[in-house]
Coordinates of C-alpha atoms in Angstrom, one line a residue:
M1067 CA 74.8 90.2 79.5
I1068 CA 73.6 92.1 82.5
N1069 CA 72.8 88.9 84.4
L1070 CA 76.4 87.7 83.8
L1071 CA 77.7 90.9 85.4
F1072 CA 75.5 90.3 88.5
Y1073 CA 76.9 86.7 88.7
R1074 CA 80.4 88.2 88.8
F1075 CA 79.4 90.4 91.8
L1076 CA 77.8 87.6 93.7
R1077 CA 80.9 85.4 93.1
F1078 CA 83.0 88.2 94.6
F1079 CA 80.9 88.6 97.7
L1080 CA 80.4 84.9 98.3
K1081 CA 84.1 84.3 98.1
I1082 CA 84.8 87.1 100.7
N1083 CA 82.2 85.6 103.1
Y1084 CA 83.3 82.0 102.6
C1085 CA 79.7 81.1 102.0
V1086 CA 80.1 78.7 99.1
Q1087 CA 82.8 77.4 96.7
V1088 CA 81.1 76.8 93.3
F1089 CA 81.8 77.4 89.7
V1090 CA 80.1 80.4 88.2
P1091 CA 78.2 80.7 85.0
Y1092 CA 80.7 83.3 83.9
L1093 CA 83.1 80.4 83.3
K1094 CA 81.1 79.5 80.2
M1095 CA 81.7 82.9 78.7
H1096 CA 85.4 82.6 79.5
I1097 CA 85.7 79.2 77.8
F1098 CA 83.8 80.5 74.8
N1099 CA 86.0 83.5 74.5
K1100 CA 89.1 81.2 74.6
Y1101 CA 87.6 79.2 71.8
L1102 CA 87.2 82.4 69.7
S1103 CA 90.5 84.0 70.8
T1104 CA 91.8 84.2 67.2
F1105 CA 88.7 85.9 66.0
A1106 CA 88.8 88.3 69.0
K1107 CA 92.4 89.3 68.3
L1108 CA 91.6 90.0 64.7
K1109 CA 88.5 92.0 65.7
Q1110 CA 90.6 94.0 68.2
T1111 CA 93.3 94.7 65.5
I1112 CA 90.6 96.0 63.1
K1113 CA 89.2 98.3 65.9
K1114 CA 92.7 99.6 66.7
Q1115 CA 93.3 100.4 63.0
T1116 CA 89.9 102.1 62.9
M1117 CA 90.7 104.1 66.0
K1118 CA 94.1 105.2 64.6
K1119 CA 92.3 106.4 61.4
I1120 CA 89.7 108.4 63.3
I1121 CA 92.4 110.0 65.5
L1122 CA 94.4 110.9 62.4
V1123 CA 91.3 112.5 60.9
A1124 CA 90.7 114.4 64.2
V1125 CA 94.4 115.6 64.2
A1126 CA 94.1 116.6 60.5
I1127 CA 91.0 118.7 61.3
F1128 CA 92.7 120.4 64.2
F1129 CA 95.8 121.0 62.0
F1130 CA 93.5 122.5 59.4
G1131 CA 92.1 124.8 62.0
Y1132 CA 95.6 125.8 63.1
T1133 CA 96.8 126.5 59.5
N1134 CA 93.6 128.6 59.0
A1135 CA 93.9 130.4 62.4
Q1136 CA 92.5 133.6 61.1
E1137 CA 89.1 131.8 60.7
A1138 CA 89.5 129.4 63.7
K1139 CA 89.2 129.6 67.5
F1140 CA 90.6 127.1 69.9
G1141 CA 89.0 126.6 73.2
I1142 CA 88.3 124.4 76.3
K1143 CA 85.0 123.2 77.7
A1144 CA 83.7 121.3 80.7
G1145 CA 80.3 120.4 82.1
L1146 CA 77.9 117.9 83.5
N1147 CA 76.5 114.6 81.9
L1148 CA 73.3 112.9 82.7
S1149 CA 73.5 109.5 81.1
N1150 CA 71.2 106.5 80.8
W1151 CA 70.8 103.2 79.0
A1152 CA 68.0 102.1 76.7
G1153 CA 67.2 98.8 75.0
D1154 CA 66.9 95.4 76.7
T1155 CA 66.4 96.7 80.2
D1156 CA 63.0 95.2 81.0
G1157 CA 62.6 94.4 84.7
L1158 CA 65.4 96.7 85.7
D1159 CA 64.9 100.0 87.6
I1160 CA 67.2 102.1 85.4
Q1161 CA 68.1 105.5 86.8
S1162 CA 70.2 108.3 85.2
K1163 CA 73.8 108.7 86.3
A1164 CA 75.6 112.0 86.7
G1165 CA 79.2 112.5 85.4
L1166 CA 81.6 115.1 84.1
N1167 CA 82.8 116.0 80.6
I1168 CA 86.0 118.0 79.8
G1169 CA 88.1 118.6 76.8
G1170 CA 89.0 120.9 74.0
F1171 CA 87.7 122.1 70.6
V1172 CA 88.5 124.2 67.5
A1173 CA 85.7 126.3 65.9
I1174 CA 86.4 126.7 62.2
K1175 CA 84.3 129.4 60.7
L1176 CA 83.2 128.4 57.2
S1177 CA 80.8 131.3 56.6
D1178 CA 78.9 133.9 58.6
K1179 CA 76.3 131.3 59.6
I1180 CA 78.2 128.0 59.5
T1181 CA 81.0 126.8 61.8
L1182 CA 82.7 123.3 61.9
Q1183 CA 83.6 122.3 65.4
P1184 CA 85.6 119.1 66.0
E1185 CA 86.1 118.3 69.7
L1186 CA 88.2 115.9 71.9
L1187 CA 86.4 115.1 75.2
Y1188 CA 86.8 112.9 78.2
S1189 CA 83.3 111.8 79.3
M1190 CA 82.0 110.0 82.3
E1191 CA 78.9 108.0 81.4
G1192 CA 76.9 104.9 82.4
T1193 CA 73.7 104.2 84.4
K1194 CA 72.3 103.0 87.8
V1195 CA 70.2 100.0 88.6
N1196 CA 68.3 100.0 91.9
N1197 CA 66.9 97.2 94.0
F1198 CA 67.4 94.4 91.4
Q1199 CA 66.2 91.1 92.8
F1200 CA 68.6 88.2 91.8
D1201 CA 68.2 84.5 92.4
Y1202 CA 71.6 82.8 92.7
Q1203 CA 72.0 79.1 93.8
G1204 CA 68.6 79.2 95.4
S1205 CA 69.2 82.3 97.5
I1206 CA 67.7 85.8 96.8
Y1207 CA 70.0 88.8 96.6
Y1208 CA 69.1 92.5 96.3
V1209 CA 71.5 94.5 94.2
D1210 CA 72.0 98.3 93.8
A1211 CA 74.6 98.9 91.1
S1212 CA 76.3 101.8 89.3
F1213 CA 77.9 101.2 85.9
N1214 CA 80.7 103.7 85.5
L1215 CA 82.0 103.9 81.9
S1216 CA 84.6 106.5 80.8
Y1217 CA 85.1 107.4 77.1
I1218 CA 87.4 109.6 75.0
N1219 CA 84.8 111.1 72.6
V1220 CA 85.5 112.7 69.2
P1221 CA 82.4 114.7 68.1
L1222 CA 82.4 116.5 64.7
M1223 CA 79.8 119.2 65.0
M1224 CA 78.3 121.4 62.4
K1225 CA 76.9 124.6 64.0
F1226 CA 74.3 126.9 62.3
Y1227 CA 73.9 130.5 63.5
P1228 CA 70.3 131.8 62.8
T1229 CA 71.3 134.8 64.9
E1230 CA 74.6 136.3 65.8
K1231 CA 75.0 134.6 69.2
F1232 CA 72.6 131.6 69.2
N1233 CA 73.4 128.4 67.3
L1234 CA 72.0 125.0 66.6
E1235 CA 74.4 122.0 66.2
A1236 CA 74.4 118.5 64.9
G1237 CA 77.0 115.9 64.0
P1238 CA 78.4 112.3 64.5
Q1239 CA 80.5 111.1 67.4
V1240 CA 82.8 108.2 68.0
G1241 CA 83.8 107.2 71.5
F1242 CA 86.6 105.0 72.7
L1243 CA 86.1 103.1 76.0
V1244 CA 88.8 104.0 78.5
S1245 CA 87.5 102.2 81.6
A1246 CA 84.4 100.4 82.9
K1247 CA 83.8 99.6 86.5
T1248 CA 80.7 98.6 88.4
V1249 CA 80.1 99.5 92.0
A1250 CA 77.5 97.4 93.7
K1251 CA 75.8 96.9 97.0
V1252 CA 74.6 93.3 97.5
N1253 CA 72.4 92.8 100.6
G1254 CA 74.1 95.7 102.2
N1255 CA 77.7 94.7 101.3
K1256 CA 79.5 97.0 98.9
G1257 CA 82.2 96.2 96.4
D1258 CA 83.4 97.0 92.9
D1259 CA 84.5 95.1 89.8
N1260 CA 86.3 95.9 86.5
V1261 CA 83.9 95.0 83.7
K1262 CA 85.6 96.6 80.7
D1263 CA 85.7 93.2 79.0
S1264 CA 81.9 93.1 79.0
F1265 CA 81.5 96.3 76.9
E1266 CA 82.5 97.1 73.3
S1267 CA 85.5 99.3 73.0
V1268 CA 84.1 101.7 70.3
N1269 CA 80.8 103.5 70.5
F1270 CA 79.1 105.5 67.7
G1271 CA 76.4 108.1 68.1
L1272 CA 74.7 111.2 66.8
N1273 CA 74.7 114.6 68.6
F1274 CA 72.0 117.3 68.6
G1275 CA 72.1 120.5 70.6
A1276 CA 72.1 124.3 70.9
A1277 CA 74.5 126.9 72.4
Y1278 CA 74.7 130.6 73.1
D1279 CA 77.7 132.8 72.9
F1280 CA 77.5 135.3 75.8
T1281 CA 80.7 137.0 74.7
K1282 CA 83.5 136.4 72.1
N1283 CA 85.1 134.1 74.6
I1284 CA 82.4 132.6 76.8
S1285 CA 79.6 130.2 75.7
A1286 CA 77.3 127.6 77.1
G1287 CA 75.4 124.8 75.5
V1288 CA 73.2 121.7 75.9
R1289 CA 73.6 118.6 73.8
Y1290 CA 71.9 115.2 73.4
N1291 CA 73.9 112.2 72.3
F1292 CA 71.8 109.3 70.8
G1293 CA 73.8 106.1 71.0
L1294 CA 73.7 104.0 67.8
S1295 CA 76.1 101.2 68.8
N1296 CA 75.3 98.2 71.0
L1297 CA 77.4 98.8 74.2
A1298 CA 77.1 95.2 75.3
K1299 CA 79.8 92.7 74.2
T1300 CA 77.8 89.6 73.8
V1301 CA 78.5 85.9 73.1
A1302 CA 76.6 83.4 70.9
G1303 CA 73.0 83.1 71.9
D1304 CA 73.0 86.4 73.8
N1305 CA 71.1 89.0 71.8
T1306 CA 71.2 91.8 74.4
K1307 CA 71.2 95.3 73.0
I1308 CA 72.0 98.3 75.1
H1309 CA 72.3 101.8 73.8
G1310 CA 73.7 104.8 75.7
N1311 CA 72.0 108.2 75.8
V1312 CA 73.6 111.3 77.3
V1313 CA 72.4 114.8 78.0
S1314 CA 75.3 117.2 78.4
L1315 CA 75.4 120.7 79.8
S1316 CA 78.7 122.5 79.3
V1317 CA 80.5 125.9 79.4
G1318 CA 83.2 126.8 76.9
Y1319 CA 86.0 129.3 76.8
S1320 CA 87.6 130.4 73.4
F1321 CA 91.1 131.8 73.3

């Protein structure tokens, strides 16, 4: 899957420089996808229905918090992500990529020590690949690439307060892919490509973290997201598995 992405970059650069005019291996994937178009449409419909159900659940939870406002606090949060990929990345110099996260939450107090906190976040994730050596049509290319993926994430966190201000948290998360772009430098030439069709549109994961309430309104926390889903959208014969992992630092403000 990653090799196919690099083929796309090289096709782009070679076309600009008028070096060659050849068919690209990516054409095989395009033909295969056409052959399975009916199945792909069905799969997309199922994913859309799943997304609608999850969004409805999130809206219901936020509505529950609103109707129980005496036990709930609404707020906003923002911070920094450090994301990376794990899985079938042998031979690649994978580096962490920095990004931002921003969104809102509602903290629903269930007891003195337990709080349910659903969130809706925009998150910039991905990874970097440095100095990847690539053989294409008998020529050697050196590629530095940044994979920039943006998600709308819906975490559902359960927070436990062992003390009045400090809490531990854990919970599931579903993410919906908004955009996917790769920025690459090939033999010193820079360009970008939209690669959203190479990644799955829904991503599931588990979150673990801790936070501290400095005041009734201001808090800060750290969270680790362990990706469970395969990010790579693969074709027959391609068993590539890539999982995303994200460390998030954030500051929140409750109204």
